[in-house]
Amino acid sequence: MSSSPLSSSIADLRKSYERAELSEDASLADPLAQFDQWLQQALAAQVPEPNAMTLATVGPDLRPSTRIVLVKGYDERGIVWFTNYDSRKGRQLAGNPFAALQFHWVELERVVRIEGTVEKVDAAESDAYFKSRPLDSRIGAWASPQSQVIPGRGVLVANAARYGAQFLLSPPRPPHWGGYRLKPEQWEFWQGRKSRLHDRLRYRAEGDQWVRERLAP
């Protein structure tokens, strides 16, 4: 079967990566510190939504699914985001508490991949973050039956109006909404390089230590 003009034009796309390098000597021994350095550089470079990450989960049918979520915190305990526990990702994590995250900072020619186990954050942490959200976002957490089929947008508008009238300026955190924390077991830092000879450094947990290794691109 011959290729269409459109598919041919996509196949011909090329980009030479020449902005930076990632060496063992220049990288940090702690992957969390390396991640913080790269994220701060992404913030300083004002790349679009530097806090956006792809979250991959696997359901009971062993089929993976991905979606974009926003990182809301990170420390030595792990990477945190917030969402609806009854959503597709929430149901998948309830049955299989393992996930992968990916940050892609296109303008910096960098990717960070993180894999590990996932657990819910404690209620106090979820409550504190929920209270910090804008009012319309807090109402939206009640109004949207995330991942469920609905007949139209009018359902969301009506729900938002109903919960807005019920809670006024003080909506509580819904019991089906809160945070997750991924505890990293493996990190990978990818820096685009010329001639497709990219830099890839992997950090894997070995006991209480991190082993840093270079992977072939």
CSV table of C-alpha atoms in Angstrom, one decimal:
chain,number,residue,atom,x,y,z
A,1,MET,CA,0.0,0.0,0.0
A,2,SER,CA,1.5,3.4,-1.0
A,3,SER,CA,1.8,6.1,1.5
A,4,SER,CA,-0.5,9.1,1.3
A,5,PRO,CA,1.0,12.6,0.8
A,6,LEU,CA,0.1,13.4,4.4
A,7,SER,CA,1.7,10.4,6.0
A,8,SER,CA,4.8,10.9,3.8
A,9,SER,CA,5.1,14.5,5.0
A,10,ILE,CA,5.0,13.3,8.6
A,11,ALA,CA,7.6,10.6,8.0
A,12,ASP,CA,9.9,13.3,6.6
A,13,LEU,CA,9.8,15.5,9.7
A,14,ARG,CA,13.3,15.9,11.2
A,15,LYS,CA,14.7,17.8,14.1
A,16,SER,CA,18.3,18.2,15.2
A,17,TYR,CA,18.7,18.3,19.0
A,18,GLU,CA,21.6,20.6,20.0
A,19,ARG,CA,20.5,22.7,23.0
A,20,ALA,CA,22.3,20.9,25.8
A,21,GLU,CA,23.9,17.7,27.1
A,22,LEU,CA,23.5,15.4,30.1
A,23,SER,CA,26.7,13.8,31.4
A,24,GLU,CA,27.4,11.7,34.4
A,25,ASP,CA,29.7,14.3,35.8
A,26,ALA,CA,27.3,17.2,35.3
A,27,SER,CA,24.2,15.4,36.6
A,28,LEU,CA,23.3,15.2,40.3
A,29,ALA,CA,23.6,12.0,42.3
A,30,ASP,CA,20.1,12.3,43.7
A,31,PRO,CA,17.4,12.0,41.0
A,32,LEU,CA,15.0,14.2,43.0
A,33,ALA,CA,17.5,17.0,43.0
A,34,GLN,CA,18.2,16.5,39.3
A,35,PHE,CA,14.4,16.6,38.6
A,36,ASP,CA,14.1,19.8,40.7
A,37,GLN,CA,16.9,21.4,38.8
A,38,TRP,CA,15.4,20.6,35.4
A,39,LEU,CA,11.9,21.7,36.5
A,40,GLN,CA,13.2,25.0,37.8
A,41,GLN,CA,15.0,25.5,34.5
A,42,ALA,CA,11.7,24.8,32.7
A,43,LEU,CA,9.9,27.4,34.9
A,44,ALA,CA,12.7,29.9,34.2
A,45,ALA,CA,12.5,29.3,30.5
A,46,GLN,CA,8.7,29.9,30.7
A,47,VAL,CA,7.9,26.7,28.7
A,48,PRO,CA,4.1,26.1,28.3
A,49,GLU,CA,2.7,24.3,31.4
A,50,PRO,CA,6.0,23.0,32.8
A,51,ASN,CA,4.1,21.2,35.5
A,52,ALA,CA,2.0,19.1,33.1
A,53,MET,CA,2.8,15.4,33.1
A,54,THR,CA,1.5,12.3,31.4
A,55,LEU,CA,0.2,9.7,33.8
A,56,ALA,CA,0.0,6.1,32.6
A,57,THR,CA,-2.0,3.4,34.4
A,58,VAL,CA,-3.0,-0.1,33.6
A,59,GLY,CA,-6.5,-1.6,34.1
A,60,PRO,CA,-7.6,-5.1,35.0
A,61,ASP,CA,-7.7,-5.9,31.2
A,62,LEU,CA,-4.0,-5.1,31.1
A,63,ARG,CA,-4.5,-2.3,28.7
A,64,PRO,CA,-2.6,0.9,29.4
A,65,SER,CA,-4.2,4.3,29.3
A,66,THR,CA,-2.7,7.8,29.6
A,67,ARG,CA,-3.9,11.3,30.4
A,68,ILE,CA,-2.4,14.7,31.3
A,69,VAL,CA,-2.4,15.7,35.0
A,70,LEU,CA,-0.6,18.5,36.9
A,71,VAL,CA,2.1,17.9,39.5
A,72,LYS,CA,1.2,19.7,42.7
A,73,GLY,CA,4.1,18.8,44.9
A,74,TYR,CA,7.2,16.7,45.2
A,75,ASP,CA,9.7,15.8,47.9
A,76,GLU,CA,11.6,12.8,49.1
A,77,ARG,CA,8.3,11.0,49.6
A,78,GLY,CA,7.3,11.2,46.0
A,79,ILE,CA,5.4,13.1,43.3
A,80,VAL,CA,1.8,14.3,44.1
A,81,TRP,CA,-1.2,15.1,42.0
A,82,PHE,CA,-4.9,15.4,42.7
A,83,THR,CA,-8.0,14.0,41.0
A,84,ASN,CA,-11.3,12.2,41.2
A,85,TYR,CA,-10.9,8.8,42.9
A,86,ASP,CA,-13.9,7.5,40.9
A,87,SER,CA,-12.3,8.4,37.6
A,88,ARG,CA,-10.9,5.8,35.2
A,89,LYS,CA,-7.4,6.4,36.5
A,90,GLY,CA,-8.6,6.2,40.1
A,91,ARG,CA,-10.3,2.9,39.5
A,92,GLN,CA,-7.3,1.5,37.7
A,93,LEU,CA,-5.0,2.6,40.5
A,94,ALA,CA,-7.3,1.0,43.1
A,95,GLY,CA,-6.8,-2.4,41.3
A,96,ASN,CA,-3.1,-1.9,40.2
A,97,PRO,CA,-1.2,0.7,42.3
A,98,PHE,CA,1.7,1.1,39.9
A,99,ALA,CA,2.0,4.0,37.4
A,100,ALA,CA,4.4,5.9,35.2
A,101,LEU,CA,4.8,9.6,34.8
A,102,GLN,CA,6.4,11.6,32.0
A,103,PHE,CA,7.4,15.3,31.7
A,104,HIS,CA,8.2,16.5,28.2
A,105,TRP,CA,9.7,20.0,27.9
A,106,VAL,CA,9.9,20.3,24.2
A,107,GLU,CA,11.6,23.7,24.1
A,108,LEU,CA,14.4,22.4,26.3
A,109,GLU,CA,14.6,19.1,24.3
A,110,ARG,CA,14.2,17.2,27.6
A,111,VAL,CA,12.1,14.3,28.9
A,112,VAL,CA,11.8,12.9,32.5
A,113,ARG,CA,10.2,9.5,33.0
A,114,ILE,CA,9.3,8.2,36.5
A,115,GLU,CA,8.0,4.8,37.5
A,116,GLY,CA,6.9,3.6,40.9
A,117,THR,CA,4.1,2.6,43.3
A,118,VAL,CA,1.1,4.9,44.0
A,119,GLU,CA,-0.9,5.5,47.2
A,120,LYS,CA,-3.4,8.1,48.3
A,121,VAL,CA,-2.1,11.0,50.3
A,122,ASP,CA,-3.6,11.5,53.7
A,123,ALA,CA,-6.9,13.3,54.2
A,124,ALA,CA,-5.4,16.3,55.8
A,125,GLU,CA,-3.1,16.9,52.8
A,126,SER,CA,-6.0,16.6,50.4
A,127,ASP,CA,-8.1,18.9,52.5
A,128,ALA,CA,-5.4,21.6,52.6
A,129,TYR,CA,-4.9,21.5,48.9
A,130,PHE,CA,-8.6,21.5,48.1
A,131,LYS,CA,-9.1,24.7,50.2
A,132,SER,CA,-6.4,26.4,48.2
A,133,ARG,CA,-8.2,25.9,44.9
A,134,PRO,CA,-10.3,28.6,43.3
A,135,LEU,CA,-14.0,28.4,44.2
A,136,ASP,CA,-15.1,27.3,40.7
A,137,SER,CA,-12.6,24.5,40.7
A,138,ARG,CA,-13.9,23.3,44.1
A,139,ILE,CA,-17.5,23.4,42.8
A,140,GLY,CA,-16.3,21.6,39.7
A,141,ALA,CA,-15.0,18.7,41.8
A,142,TRP,CA,-18.6,18.1,42.9
A,143,ALA,CA,-20.2,18.8,39.6
A,144,SER,CA,-18.3,16.4,37.3
A,145,PRO,CA,-18.8,12.7,37.6
A,146,GLN,CA,-15.4,12.2,36.0
A,147,SER,CA,-15.1,9.5,33.3
A,148,GLN,CA,-18.8,8.7,33.3
A,149,VAL,CA,-21.0,9.0,30.2
A,150,ILE,CA,-23.3,12.1,30.3
A,151,PRO,CA,-25.9,13.2,27.8
A,152,GLY,CA,-24.5,16.7,27.3
A,153,ARG,CA,-22.7,19.7,28.8
A,154,GLY,CA,-25.9,20.9,30.3
A,155,VAL,CA,-25.5,18.2,33.0
A,156,LEU,CA,-22.3,19.8,34.2
A,157,VAL,CA,-23.7,23.3,34.1
A,158,ALA,CA,-26.8,22.2,36.1
A,159,ASN,CA,-24.7,20.3,38.6
A,160,ALA,CA,-22.4,23.3,39.1
A,161,ALA,CA,-25.4,25.6,39.7
A,162,ARG,CA,-26.9,23.1,42.2
A,163,TYR,CA,-23.8,22.6,44.2
A,164,GLY,CA,-22.9,26.3,44.1
A,165,ALA,CA,-26.3,27.1,45.6
A,166,GLN,CA,-25.9,24.4,48.2
A,167,PHE,CA,-22.3,25.2,49.4
A,168,LEU,CA,-22.1,28.9,48.5
A,169,LEU,CA,-18.5,30.0,49.3
A,170,SER,CA,-17.5,27.0,51.4
A,171,PRO,CA,-17.7,23.7,49.5
A,172,PRO,CA,-16.1,20.9,51.4
A,173,ARG,CA,-13.8,18.4,49.8
A,174,PRO,CA,-15.8,15.6,48.1
A,175,PRO,CA,-15.1,12.2,49.5
A,176,HIS,CA,-14.4,11.0,46.0
A,177,TRP,CA,-11.6,13.6,45.4
A,178,GLY,CA,-8.1,13.8,46.7
A,179,GLY,CA,-4.4,13.3,46.1
A,180,TYR,CA,-2.1,10.5,45.0
A,181,ARG,CA,1.6,10.1,45.6
A,182,LEU,CA,3.9,8.1,43.3
A,183,LYS,CA,6.9,6.8,45.1
A,184,PRO,CA,9.7,6.6,42.5
A,185,GLU,CA,11.5,3.3,42.0
A,186,GLN,CA,13.1,4.4,38.7
A,187,TRP,CA,13.8,7.7,37.0
A,188,GLU,CA,15.1,8.4,33.5
A,189,PHE,CA,16.4,11.8,32.3
A,190,TRP,CA,16.6,12.2,28.5
A,191,GLN,CA,18.4,15.1,26.8
A,192,GLY,CA,18.1,15.4,23.0
A,193,ARG,CA,21.5,15.3,21.2
A,194,LYS,CA,22.7,15.7,17.6
A,195,SER,CA,22.6,12.7,15.2
A,196,ARG,CA,20.0,10.9,17.5
A,197,LEU,CA,22.8,10.0,19.9
A,198,HIS,CA,20.7,11.3,22.8
A,199,ASP,CA,21.8,11.3,26.4
A,200,ARG,CA,19.8,8.9,28.7
A,201,LEU,CA,20.6,8.6,32.4
A,202,ARG,CA,18.6,6.1,34.5
A,203,TYR,CA,18.4,6.1,38.3
A,204,ARG,CA,17.2,2.9,39.8
A,205,ALA,CA,16.6,2.2,43.5
A,206,GLU,CA,18.9,-0.4,45.0
A,207,GLY,CA,18.2,-0.6,48.7
A,208,ASP,CA,18.5,2.9,50.1
A,209,GLN,CA,20.8,4.0,47.3
A,210,TRP,CA,20.3,5.2,43.7
A,211,VAL,CA,22.3,3.6,41.0
A,212,ARG,CA,22.9,5.9,38.0
A,213,GLU,CA,23.4,4.2,34.6
A,214,ARG,CA,23.7,5.4,31.0
A,215,LEU,CA,21.3,3.9,28.5
A,216,ALA,CA,21.8,3.7,24.8
A,217,PRO,CA,19.4,6.0,23.0
